[in-house]
Amino acid sequence: MESQAMTHKPEGRWVRRTCLLEGRRVGCVTWEAGNWSLNLTGIAASMTSSSRICVVTGANKGIGYGIMKELCQKFDGIVYLTARNEERGKAAVAELNKLGYNPSFHLLDIDSKDSINTFAEYLKETYGGLDVLVNNAAIAYKVGATEPFEEQAENTVRTNYFGTLNVCHALFPLLRPHARVVHVSSSAGHLLRMNGKEPESSGFRTKLASPDLTEEDLSSMMNDFIRAAKAGTWKEEGWQSNTYSVSKVGVSALARIQQRAFDEDPRPDIVVNSCHPGYVSTDMSSHKGPASIEEGAVCPSYLALLPNDVEEPRGGYLWSQKQIVDWVHGPIPVRF
């Protein structure tokens, strides 16, 4: 029978599926119309593997949502809004859709290693890599919180420091050359906020400022704080009475350690920084902050979009208006 060219597409529908390509699961698209179908697996795989990928954690509200709005406008690729609650996460995506943005969503609870590993595997299988990671997810107890100090200490450090660290452990192997990592810290995350009893607190600052500080050393310090909080000895041991501050000092110090490792990494030009986004009107601040979430998104988004081969900041600590601040000696800017 003589073959004839198809002059029109049969009535049917596009169907998204997971397909196998060279032994790897990838997203694919098939046009199905009766007994006729067109599979675009190879094309879809090529598109997904070449797509630039950005991930923002804790992004369904507050500063994270502001960062999403900024990066959906400026990032040349796919921006993932992640949240620990699927309903709230998808509702945030729907709101962004109304603004004309098209983010993707994935469930991510940074308190759960299973959730983190599931997301990491999804990124690896679907895209093969990651280009931008904004670690924004965090918790903070209110000033008038009635939970015991030791409970606040354990929960805050577990989420803000160890949760962020676990995300890094899972996703850093996926970072591509020229990737950018941002840790959303706080004004409370400046080293000079380690202002407990002396001379013990000075000893903490000296250790944290050392260029020889390792990730293991830092994690040990965070665990020591939890231990001291449970024992009721944190004040006499030199810790400040602010669990959020301890956790964010840890996050800021982590960026410095990680940048030293990236400087030796065979993947070129991977940069990590931490920043104070400003005193922003969010649920976390009980809406007492004078800045909007859009203003709070300025510095994190700037760091997420740093150009290739930037000389600085690298492993730095920045303030809300994008200025580099000396994390060890200060001074701490007055303006939030």
Coordinates of C-alpha atoms in Angstrom, one line a residue:
M1 CA 0.0 0.0 0.0
E2 CA 1.3 3.4 -0.9
S3 CA 2.0 5.5 2.2
Q4 CA 0.4 8.9 2.4
A5 CA 1.6 11.9 4.5
M6 CA -0.6 12.8 7.4
T7 CA -2.0 16.2 6.6
H8 CA -3.8 16.8 9.9
K9 CA -3.6 15.8 13.5
P10 CA -6.3 13.3 14.5
E11 CA -8.7 14.3 17.3
G12 CA -7.3 13.2 20.6
R13 CA -5.5 14.4 23.7
W14 CA -2.0 15.0 25.1
V15 CA -1.2 12.5 27.9
R16 CA 1.7 13.0 30.4
R17 CA 3.4 9.8 31.4
T18 CA 6.6 8.5 33.0
C19 CA 8.6 6.6 30.4
L20 CA 11.9 4.7 30.3
L21 CA 14.7 6.1 28.2
E22 CA 18.0 4.3 28.3
G23 CA 17.1 2.7 31.6
R24 CA 16.1 6.0 33.2
R25 CA 12.6 7.2 34.1
V26 CA 11.8 10.5 32.4
G27 CA 8.8 12.6 31.8
C28 CA 7.2 12.1 28.4
V29 CA 4.2 13.3 26.4
T30 CA 2.1 11.2 24.1
W31 CA -0.7 12.3 21.7
E32 CA -3.4 9.7 21.8
A33 CA -6.1 9.4 19.2
G34 CA -7.9 6.1 18.9
N35 CA -5.3 3.5 17.7
W36 CA -2.9 6.2 16.7
S37 CA -0.3 7.7 19.1
L38 CA 2.8 9.9 18.9
N39 CA 5.4 9.5 21.7
L40 CA 7.7 12.4 22.4
T41 CA 9.8 10.7 25.1
G42 CA 13.1 11.6 23.5
I43 CA 12.2 15.1 22.9
A44 CA 10.8 15.5 26.5
A45 CA 13.9 13.9 28.0
S46 CA 16.1 16.3 26.1
M47 CA 14.0 19.3 27.2
T48 CA 14.0 18.2 30.9
S49 CA 17.7 17.4 31.0
S50 CA 18.6 20.8 29.5
S51 CA 16.2 22.8 31.7
R52 CA 17.7 25.0 34.4
I53 CA 16.1 24.2 37.8
C54 CA 15.6 26.4 40.8
V55 CA 14.2 25.2 44.2
V56 CA 12.9 27.4 47.0
T57 CA 12.1 25.7 50.3
G58 CA 9.3 26.8 52.6
A59 CA 7.9 28.9 49.8
N60 CA 4.1 28.8 50.3
K61 CA 4.0 32.1 52.3
G62 CA 6.1 34.9 53.7
I63 CA 9.6 35.7 52.4
G64 CA 9.7 32.4 50.5
Y65 CA 6.6 33.4 48.6
G66 CA 8.1 36.7 47.8
I67 CA 11.3 35.0 46.6
M68 CA 9.1 32.8 44.3
K69 CA 7.5 35.9 42.7
E70 CA 10.9 37.4 42.1
L71 CA 12.5 34.3 40.6
C72 CA 9.5 33.4 38.5
Q73 CA 10.1 36.8 36.8
K74 CA 13.8 36.6 36.5
F75 CA 15.1 33.0 36.5
D76 CA 15.5 31.5 33.1
G77 CA 14.2 28.0 33.8
I78 CA 11.8 26.1 36.0
V79 CA 11.1 27.3 39.5
Y80 CA 10.0 24.8 42.2
L81 CA 7.9 26.0 45.1
T82 CA 8.3 23.5 47.9
A83 CA 6.3 23.2 51.1
R84 CA 5.7 20.7 53.8
N85 CA 1.9 21.0 53.4
E86 CA 0.7 19.9 50.0
E87 CA -2.6 21.8 50.2
R88 CA -1.0 25.1 51.2
G89 CA 1.7 24.6 48.7
K90 CA -0.6 24.1 45.8
A91 CA -2.8 27.0 46.9
A92 CA 0.3 29.2 46.7
V93 CA 1.0 27.9 43.2
A94 CA -2.5 28.8 42.2
E95 CA -2.1 32.3 43.5
L96 CA 1.1 32.7 41.5
N97 CA -0.7 31.4 38.4
K98 CA -3.2 34.2 38.9
L99 CA -0.3 36.6 38.7
G100 CA 0.8 35.2 35.4
Y101 CA 3.6 32.9 36.7
N102 CA 4.0 29.2 36.1
P103 CA 5.9 27.6 39.0
S104 CA 6.0 23.9 39.7
F105 CA 5.3 22.3 43.0
H106 CA 6.8 19.5 45.0
L107 CA 6.2 18.4 48.6
L108 CA 9.2 18.9 50.8
D109 CA 9.4 18.7 54.6
I110 CA 12.9 19.5 55.7
D111 CA 12.3 17.8 59.0
S112 CA 11.9 14.5 57.2
K113 CA 14.9 12.8 55.6
D114 CA 12.5 10.6 53.7
S115 CA 10.8 13.6 52.2
I116 CA 14.1 15.2 51.4
N117 CA 15.5 12.0 49.7
T118 CA 12.2 11.6 47.7
F119 CA 12.6 15.1 46.3
A120 CA 16.3 14.6 45.6
E121 CA 15.5 11.4 43.7
Y122 CA 12.7 13.1 41.7
L123 CA 15.1 16.0 40.7
K124 CA 17.8 13.5 39.7
E125 CA 15.5 11.3 37.6
T126 CA 13.5 14.1 36.0
Y127 CA 16.2 16.8 35.3
G128 CA 19.6 15.2 36.2
G129 CA 20.7 18.3 38.1
L130 CA 20.0 21.5 40.0
D131 CA 21.1 25.1 39.3
V132 CA 19.7 27.2 42.2
L133 CA 18.8 26.2 45.8
V134 CA 17.3 28.7 48.2
N135 CA 17.1 27.3 51.7
N136 CA 14.3 29.5 53.2
A137 CA 12.3 27.0 55.3
A138 CA 12.6 27.7 59.0
I139 CA 10.6 28.0 62.3
A140 CA 10.7 30.5 65.2
Y141 CA 8.9 30.5 68.5
K142 CA 7.1 33.7 69.5
V143 CA 8.5 35.8 72.3
G144 CA 5.7 34.7 74.6
A145 CA 5.9 31.0 73.8
T146 CA 5.1 28.8 76.8
E147 CA 7.0 25.7 75.6
P148 CA 10.0 24.8 77.8
F149 CA 13.3 26.3 76.6
E150 CA 14.8 22.9 76.0
E151 CA 11.9 22.0 73.7
Q152 CA 12.3 25.3 71.8
A153 CA 16.0 24.7 71.5
E154 CA 15.7 21.2 70.1
N155 CA 13.0 21.9 67.7
T156 CA 14.4 25.2 66.4
V157 CA 18.0 23.9 65.8
R158 CA 16.6 20.6 64.4
T159 CA 14.7 22.4 61.7
N160 CA 16.7 25.5 61.0
Y161 CA 20.2 24.1 61.1
F162 CA 20.0 20.3 60.8
G163 CA 17.0 20.4 58.4
T164 CA 18.9 22.8 56.1
L165 CA 22.0 20.7 56.4
N166 CA 20.1 17.6 55.4
V167 CA 18.7 19.3 52.3
C168 CA 22.3 20.3 51.4
H169 CA 23.5 16.8 51.8
A170 CA 20.8 15.4 49.5
L171 CA 20.8 18.1 46.8
F172 CA 24.5 19.3 46.7
P173 CA 25.5 16.2 44.6
L174 CA 23.0 17.4 42.0
L175 CA 24.4 21.0 41.7
R176 CA 25.6 21.8 38.2
P177 CA 28.6 24.0 37.4
H178 CA 27.9 27.7 38.2
A179 CA 25.1 26.7 40.6
R180 CA 24.0 29.2 43.3
V181 CA 23.0 28.3 46.9
V182 CA 21.3 30.8 49.3
H183 CA 20.8 30.3 53.0
V184 CA 18.2 32.7 54.3
S185 CA 19.6 33.6 57.7
S186 CA 18.7 36.5 59.9
S187 CA 20.1 39.6 61.6
A188 CA 20.1 37.2 64.6
G189 CA 22.5 35.0 62.6
H190 CA 25.4 37.4 62.8
L191 CA 28.4 36.1 64.8
L192 CA 28.2 39.1 67.2
R193 CA 24.8 37.8 68.3
M194 CA 26.7 35.1 70.2
N195 CA 26.7 37.4 73.2
G196 CA 26.2 35.2 76.2
K197 CA 28.3 34.9 79.4
E198 CA 31.9 35.8 79.0
P199 CA 34.6 34.6 78.5
E200 CA 32.8 31.4 77.3
S201 CA 30.9 33.2 74.6
S202 CA 34.1 34.7 73.2
G203 CA 35.4 31.1 72.9
F204 CA 32.3 30.2 70.8
R205 CA 32.9 33.2 68.5
T206 CA 36.6 32.3 68.0
K207 CA 35.8 28.8 67.1
L208 CA 33.0 29.7 64.7
A209 CA 35.2 32.3 63.0
S210 CA 38.0 29.9 62.4
P211 CA 38.8 29.1 58.8
D212 CA 39.5 25.6 60.0
L213 CA 36.0 25.0 61.4
T214 CA 34.5 21.9 59.8
E215 CA 30.9 20.9 59.3
E216 CA 31.3 18.2 61.9
D217 CA 32.7 20.8 64.4
L218 CA 29.7 23.1 63.7
S219 CA 27.1 20.3 64.1
S220 CA 28.8 19.3 67.3
M221 CA 28.4 22.8 68.6
M222 CA 24.7 22.9 67.7
N223 CA 24.2 19.6 69.5
D224 CA 26.1 21.0 72.5
F225 CA 23.6 23.8 72.7
I226 CA 20.7 21.4 72.7
R227 CA 22.4 19.4 75.4
A228 CA 23.0 22.5 77.5
A229 CA 19.4 23.6 77.1
K230 CA 18.1 20.3 78.3
A231 CA 20.5 20.4 81.3
G232 CA 19.5 24.0 82.1
T233 CA 23.1 25.1 81.9
W234 CA 23.1 27.0 78.6
K235 CA 23.6 30.4 80.2
E236 CA 26.6 29.5 82.4
E237 CA 28.1 27.7 79.4
G238 CA 28.0 31.0 77.4
W239 CA 25.0 30.5 75.1
Q240 CA 22.6 33.3 74.4
S241 CA 19.0 32.8 75.5
N242 CA 17.6 32.9 71.9
T243 CA 17.2 29.5 70.2
Y244 CA 16.4 31.1 66.8
S245 CA 19.7 33.1 67.0
V246 CA 21.8 30.0 67.8
S247 CA 20.2 28.2 64.8
K248 CA 20.8 31.1 62.4
V249 CA 24.4 31.7 63.5
G250 CA 24.8 28.0 62.6
V251 CA 23.3 28.5 59.2
S252 CA 25.5 31.6 58.5
A253 CA 28.6 29.7 59.6
L254 CA 27.6 26.7 57.4
A255 CA 27.7 28.9 54.3
R256 CA 31.4 29.8 55.0
I257 CA 32.3 26.1 55.5
Q258 CA 30.5 25.0 52.3
Q259 CA 32.1 27.7 50.2
R260 CA 35.5 26.5 51.2
A261 CA 34.5 23.0 50.0
F262 CA 33.0 24.3 46.8
D263 CA 36.3 26.2 46.1
E264 CA 38.0 22.8 45.9
D265 CA 35.1 21.1 44.0
P266 CA 35.8 19.9 40.4
R267 CA 32.5 21.5 39.4
P268 CA 33.5 25.1 38.6
D269 CA 32.0 28.3 40.2
I270 CA 29.5 26.9 42.7
V271 CA 28.7 29.7 45.1
V272 CA 26.9 29.7 48.5
N273 CA 26.0 32.8 50.6
S274 CA 23.8 33.5 53.6
C275 CA 21.8 36.7 54.1
H276 CA 19.6 38.7 56.4
P277 CA 16.4 39.4 54.3
G278 CA 15.2 42.3 56.5
Y279 CA 12.7 42.6 59.3
V280 CA 9.7 41.6 57.2
S281 CA 6.0 41.5 58.0
T282 CA 5.3 37.8 58.1
D283 CA 3.6 35.3 60.3
M284 CA 7.0 34.6 61.8
S285 CA 7.5 38.2 62.9
S286 CA 3.8 38.5 64.0
H287 CA 3.6 41.0 61.2
K288 CA 5.6 43.5 63.2
G289 CA 8.3 44.0 60.6
P290 CA 8.2 47.2 58.5
A291 CA 9.3 45.5 55.2
S292 CA 7.1 43.8 52.7
I293 CA 7.7 40.2 51.5
E294 CA 8.8 41.7 48.2
E295 CA 11.5 43.8 50.0
G296 CA 12.5 40.7 51.9
A297 CA 13.0 38.8 48.7
V298 CA 15.5 41.3 47.3
C299 CA 18.7 40.0 48.8
P300 CA 18.0 36.2 48.5
S301 CA 16.9 36.6 44.9
Y302 CA 20.0 38.7 44.1
L303 CA 22.2 35.9 45.5
A304 CA 20.3 33.3 43.6
L305 CA 20.9 35.1 40.3
L306 CA 24.6 36.0 40.8
P307 CA 26.3 35.9 37.4
N308 CA 28.8 33.3 36.4
D309 CA 32.4 33.6 37.8
V310 CA 31.4 36.3 40.2
E311 CA 34.4 37.2 42.5
E312 CA 32.3 38.1 45.5
P313 CA 30.3 37.4 47.5
R314 CA 31.4 33.8 47.9
G315 CA 30.7 32.3 51.4
G316 CA 29.5 35.8 52.5
Y317 CA 26.9 37.2 54.8
L318 CA 24.8 39.9 53.2
W319 CA 22.3 42.4 54.6
S320 CA 18.8 43.1 53.2
Q321 CA 19.9 45.8 50.7
K322 CA 22.5 43.4 49.2
Q323 CA 25.5 44.9 51.1
I324 CA 28.3 42.5 52.2
V325 CA 28.7 42.6 56.0
D326 CA 31.8 41.4 57.9
W327 CA 30.3 38.4 59.7
V328 CA 33.1 38.1 62.2
H329 CA 33.9 41.6 63.3
G330 CA 30.8 43.6 62.2
P331 CA 29.6 46.2 62.5
I332 CA 26.0 45.1 62.3
P333 CA 24.0 47.6 60.2
V334 CA 21.4 49.5 62.1
R335 CA 18.8 49.6 59.3
F336 CA 16.8 46.4 59.1

